[in-house]
């Protein structure tokens, strides 16, 4: 078989501070019932003062190394998906090379909002299949609490902070990314954006509609590219933005409920970190068996989207 890219390990980290819907009731004109029924979210983790996005990114990545899952010296490149870098430069990726003891490996950030994990997988796959690198560390880290307007009930109830770290390695067997696609369309930029130095602005209903359509289209294409149908898929791990979006996409793709992984209730929307967090929780829950076929699908500001089919 030709060289392929395998998702070799995923870990995550979230800040210890939890903000519940009851906490939000004291901050804005909202209710636990409204948030649960409209979004599925019950609580989210947020960074404390003095804690940084790099801290949780590092904690996620370090678990991969300390678990003995991945040999740190094998990492050839570090890429970071984030919409919330701490500085314009150096990149969060550069800062992490030093904190993780990976000095010298190439490192860069990219921005694809909530589709960051899919974009990162696509970049890693291309590097590996071209023979450029054999092992890539992808860190998806978001400090959305730092760019949320905590007085805006339309947005502040939706988001949370978190980090996911994944290692993608070269493989010669069939446990690999079978298909992946990414896309973007800037015509929708005014529906969801953050101006430099500003806070999240969103037209929720518009985002909802385009998200459902694009996620369904992307997943359909990824399945076709992998020459599989939804019946061949063991577990679908969608970006966790809103339970109603997930259920709508699942209905359109005819995904049975027992093949769908949802953990938005505990984390809210953690943007690029959401799929790696969900993946690891699914794995810990025994729902990702070796050799299983998975479907990932994501959507985010830009708009951006992506979907992948992989055998793990
Ligand atoms: N608590 C109580 N009421 C709220 C509220 C809150 N936190 N947020 C909004 N409302 C109000 C609105 O002001 C509106 O009131 P009005 O009718 O008096 O104007 C009412 O609830 C209904 O608002 P609407 O926007 O129609 O609700 P919705 O059913 O579309 O749900 C979202 C709103 C944001 C949950 C939903 O549109 C959504 O999830 N969109 C996608 C957002 C997203 O996922 N973004 C990230 C993509 S990666």
XYZ file of C-alpha atoms and ligand atoms in Angstrom:
360
model
C 0.000 0.000 0.000
C 1.111 3.592 -0.571
C 2.023 5.768 2.408
C -1.036 7.056 4.237
C -1.731 9.261 7.255
C -3.009 7.698 10.461
C -4.571 9.364 13.475
C -2.214 7.778 15.994
C -3.361 9.397 19.235
C -5.569 12.136 20.639
C -5.634 13.771 24.072
C -7.319 16.883 25.437
C -7.223 19.379 28.254
C -9.754 21.898 29.524
C -9.404 24.532 32.239
C -10.631 23.445 35.676
C -13.009 26.397 36.091
C -16.591 25.514 35.101
C -19.296 27.997 34.172
C -22.785 26.485 34.450
C -26.000 27.720 32.905
C -27.023 28.764 36.422
C -23.909 30.972 36.586
C -24.900 32.567 33.269
C -28.405 33.275 34.587
C -26.721 35.678 36.995
C -24.735 37.386 34.232
C -27.253 37.896 31.380
C -31.005 37.680 30.780
C -31.167 33.934 30.082
C -32.359 30.684 31.631
C -30.946 27.200 32.021
C -34.013 25.901 30.192
C -33.497 28.228 27.182
C -29.847 27.261 26.838
C -30.477 23.517 27.201
C -33.403 23.356 24.803
C -31.907 25.666 22.132
C -28.305 24.397 22.262
C -27.920 21.265 24.418
C -25.252 22.990 26.518
C -25.275 22.592 30.322
C -21.835 23.885 31.255
C -18.531 24.966 29.755
C -14.921 25.281 30.970
C -13.284 28.707 30.967
C -9.745 29.889 31.587
C -9.052 31.595 34.902
C -7.126 34.822 35.125
C -3.433 34.105 34.657
C -4.120 30.861 32.786
C -3.398 30.874 29.056
C -4.469 28.992 25.966
C -0.887 27.814 25.581
C -1.111 26.189 29.036
C -4.017 23.947 28.030
C -2.517 23.286 24.574
C 0.662 22.157 26.280
C -1.232 20.015 28.800
C -3.082 18.234 25.985
C 0.108 17.562 24.004
C 2.115 16.472 27.046
C -0.385 13.695 27.760
C 0.410 12.139 24.384
C 4.064 11.954 25.354
C 3.674 11.066 29.048
C 1.208 8.238 28.309
C 4.008 6.633 26.312
C 1.641 6.786 23.359
C 3.987 8.861 21.239
C 7.778 9.205 21.225
C 8.451 12.946 21.373
C 11.655 12.650 19.361
C 9.642 11.318 16.412
C 7.716 14.597 15.909
C 8.740 16.286 12.641
C 6.435 19.342 12.700
C 4.000 21.125 14.986
C 0.917 22.881 13.657
C -1.623 24.767 15.713
C -5.230 25.519 14.841
C -6.439 28.503 16.803
C -8.706 31.497 16.434
C -7.275 32.929 19.629
C -3.490 33.224 19.370
C -1.894 34.998 22.292
C 0.208 37.188 20.014
C 0.299 38.142 16.348
C 3.755 36.596 16.473
C 5.435 34.451 17.555
C 2.783 31.900 16.738
C 1.307 29.719 19.475
C 2.994 26.830 17.650
C 6.430 28.442 18.059
C 5.793 29.087 21.742
C 4.744 25.448 22.158
C 7.897 24.066 20.497
C 9.863 25.541 23.374
C 7.425 24.589 26.141
C 7.202 21.025 24.852
C 10.930 20.604 24.231
C 10.482 20.373 20.476
C 12.894 23.198 19.669
C 13.963 23.160 16.055
C 10.942 21.470 14.481
C 9.014 23.614 11.975
C 5.961 25.184 13.594
C 3.146 27.438 12.492
C -0.425 28.471 13.327
C -3.350 28.594 10.967
C -6.872 29.906 11.348
C -9.929 27.998 10.162
C -12.183 28.697 13.177
C -14.293 25.690 14.207
C -13.085 23.650 11.197
C -9.485 23.862 12.443
C -9.131 20.180 13.305
C -10.267 19.071 9.829
C -8.001 21.632 8.163
C -5.123 20.439 10.347
C -5.747 16.794 9.462
C -5.778 17.734 5.803
C -2.461 19.603 6.070
C -0.893 16.737 8.031
C -2.130 14.153 5.534
C -0.646 16.108 2.623
C 2.721 16.491 4.333
C 2.839 12.792 5.179
C 1.647 11.463 1.831
C 4.101 13.690 -0.016
C 6.939 12.252 2.082
C 7.822 15.639 3.607
C 7.220 14.524 7.213
C 6.364 11.222 8.914
C 4.905 12.438 12.209
C 2.988 15.639 12.900
C 1.674 17.081 16.143
C -1.573 18.993 15.612
C -2.718 21.111 18.557
C -6.164 22.720 18.425
C -6.470 25.298 21.157
C -9.132 27.888 21.820
C -9.578 30.559 24.471
C -12.999 31.687 23.310
C -13.866 33.115 26.744
C -11.335 35.838 25.930
C -13.213 36.943 22.785
C -16.793 36.552 24.004
C -18.875 39.565 24.993
C -20.076 38.420 28.425
C -22.983 40.875 28.199
C -24.311 39.424 24.922
C -26.715 36.562 25.680
C -26.890 35.659 21.971
C -23.307 34.421 22.008
C -21.861 34.121 25.515
C -23.875 31.018 26.397
C -22.503 29.044 23.443
C -18.744 28.869 23.786
C -16.105 27.288 26.014
C -12.325 26.959 26.228
C -10.393 23.786 25.489
C -7.500 22.141 23.710
C -7.070 18.911 21.778
C -3.778 17.443 20.627
C -3.399 14.792 17.958
C -0.467 13.003 16.402
C -0.763 11.981 12.777
C 1.814 9.481 11.524
C 2.807 7.756 8.316
C 1.391 4.267 7.838
C 1.518 1.542 5.250
C -1.631 -0.260 6.390
C -5.317 0.549 5.914
C -5.828 2.205 9.318
C -5.566 5.642 7.785
C -7.470 8.738 6.687
C -9.454 7.376 3.753
C -10.856 10.655 2.503
C -10.805 14.270 3.583
C -12.150 17.492 2.149
C -12.096 21.086 3.283
C -13.848 24.163 1.920
C -14.455 27.854 2.553
C -16.704 30.673 1.384
C -16.043 34.235 2.506
C -19.380 35.543 1.255
C -20.819 34.600 4.657
C -18.192 36.404 6.725
C -20.639 38.871 8.272
C -22.671 36.029 9.821
C -19.890 35.092 12.230
C -16.738 37.097 12.851
C -14.445 38.693 15.394
C -12.904 42.052 14.467
C -9.293 42.559 15.568
C -9.365 43.308 19.278
C -13.138 42.773 19.392
C -15.649 40.125 20.440
C -17.681 37.451 18.631
C -20.470 38.832 16.427
C -22.987 36.335 15.099
C -26.238 35.996 13.227
C -27.298 32.721 14.860
C -30.167 31.736 12.570
C -28.100 32.286 9.418
C -25.176 30.334 10.831
C -27.545 27.523 11.777
C -28.986 27.176 8.280
C -25.732 27.274 6.346
C -24.037 24.983 8.907
C -26.666 22.269 8.453
C -26.428 22.461 4.667
C -22.633 22.563 4.388
C -22.019 19.853 6.984
C -24.454 17.525 5.215
C -22.866 18.213 1.816
C -19.311 17.812 3.126
C -20.041 14.521 4.914
C -21.864 13.147 1.866
C -18.850 13.974 -0.313
C -16.319 12.522 2.155
C -18.291 9.256 2.274
C -18.478 9.099 -1.524
C -14.733 9.807 -1.829
C -14.041 6.949 0.602
C -16.401 4.661 -1.377
C -18.432 4.049 1.783
C -21.990 4.655 2.908
C -23.242 5.700 6.308
C -23.934 1.995 7.014
C -20.174 1.350 6.909
C -19.482 4.019 9.546
C -19.201 2.939 13.190
C -19.221 6.387 14.791
C -19.865 9.951 13.625
C -18.071 12.694 15.557
C -19.385 16.090 14.472
C -18.206 19.526 15.538
C -20.096 20.322 18.743
C -21.743 23.702 18.085
C -25.393 23.002 18.852
C -27.256 19.725 19.485
C -30.012 20.855 17.131
C -27.506 21.354 14.282
C -26.025 17.912 14.978
C -29.460 16.233 15.004
C -30.526 18.026 11.827
C -27.371 16.893 10.007
C -27.804 13.374 11.404
C -31.371 13.288 10.096
C -30.327 14.423 6.626
C -27.509 11.850 6.512
C -29.706 9.126 8.090
C -27.266 8.587 10.928
C -28.837 6.443 13.672
C -28.569 7.967 17.147
C -26.321 5.177 18.455
C -23.704 6.080 15.847
C -23.575 9.727 16.882
C -21.265 11.124 19.550
C -22.430 14.236 21.392
C -20.698 15.794 24.410
C -21.631 19.453 23.909
C -23.505 19.408 27.243
C -20.173 19.417 29.133
C -18.043 21.780 27.040
C -20.144 24.053 24.836
C -18.608 24.968 21.502
C -14.811 24.784 21.849
C -14.254 25.558 18.155
C -11.230 23.719 16.688
C -10.815 21.713 19.906
C -14.303 20.226 19.827
C -13.728 17.176 17.603
C -10.494 16.067 19.328
C -12.159 16.476 22.738
C -15.160 14.466 21.549
C -12.920 11.833 19.931
C -10.992 11.231 23.134
C -14.153 11.093 25.247
C -15.637 8.599 22.788
C -12.443 6.540 22.997
C -12.506 6.583 26.812
C -16.165 5.521 26.682
C -15.177 2.484 24.586
C -16.915 3.781 21.486
C -13.810 3.955 19.252
C -12.696 0.378 18.615
C -9.421 -0.373 16.781
C -10.228 -0.739 13.089
C -13.467 1.272 13.349
C -14.578 3.559 10.523
C -15.222 7.112 11.722
C -16.774 10.163 10.103
C -15.774 13.663 11.210
C -17.620 16.764 10.044
C -17.096 20.394 11.013
C -18.237 23.903 10.215
C -17.068 27.318 11.378
C -16.610 31.038 10.869
C -15.443 32.101 7.437
C -17.421 30.102 6.619
C -15.161 27.079 6.623
C -16.093 23.411 6.638
C -14.538 19.990 6.372
C -15.218 16.299 6.635
C -13.110 13.157 6.855
C -13.597 9.415 6.794
C -10.935 7.408 8.570
C -10.178 3.920 9.835
C -8.579 4.145 13.271
N -31.354 33.361 26.507
C -32.604 33.712 26.301
N -33.062 34.210 25.121
C -32.165 34.321 24.129
C -30.817 33.972 24.286
C -30.419 33.480 25.539
N -29.152 33.099 25.788
N -30.166 34.213 23.139
C -31.073 34.700 22.264
N -32.255 34.768 22.867
C -33.522 35.252 22.313
C -33.320 36.125 21.115
O -33.043 37.448 21.540
C -34.669 36.011 20.421
O -35.561 36.871 21.069
P -36.615 37.726 20.202
O -37.440 36.702 19.467
O -37.361 38.467 21.240
O -35.777 38.567 19.278
C -35.111 34.580 20.742
O -34.274 34.135 21.835
C -34.968 33.608 19.611
O -33.740 33.862 19.002
P -33.283 32.995 17.762
O -31.986 33.510 17.279
O -34.400 32.827 16.796
O -33.093 31.576 18.462
P -32.636 30.262 17.773
O -33.663 29.236 17.981
O -32.132 30.481 16.382
O -31.379 29.870 18.668
C -29.000 29.999 18.578
C -30.304 30.740 18.746
C -27.841 30.959 18.638
C -28.895 28.970 19.699
C -29.025 29.257 17.213
O -29.405 30.134 16.193
C -27.698 28.659 16.871
O -27.210 27.777 17.543
N -27.067 29.104 15.768
C -25.775 28.625 15.400
C -24.722 29.259 16.241
C -23.417 28.528 16.146
O -23.389 27.336 16.227
N -22.323 29.270 15.987
C -21.030 28.700 15.897
C -20.896 27.952 14.608
S -19.393 27.085 14.541
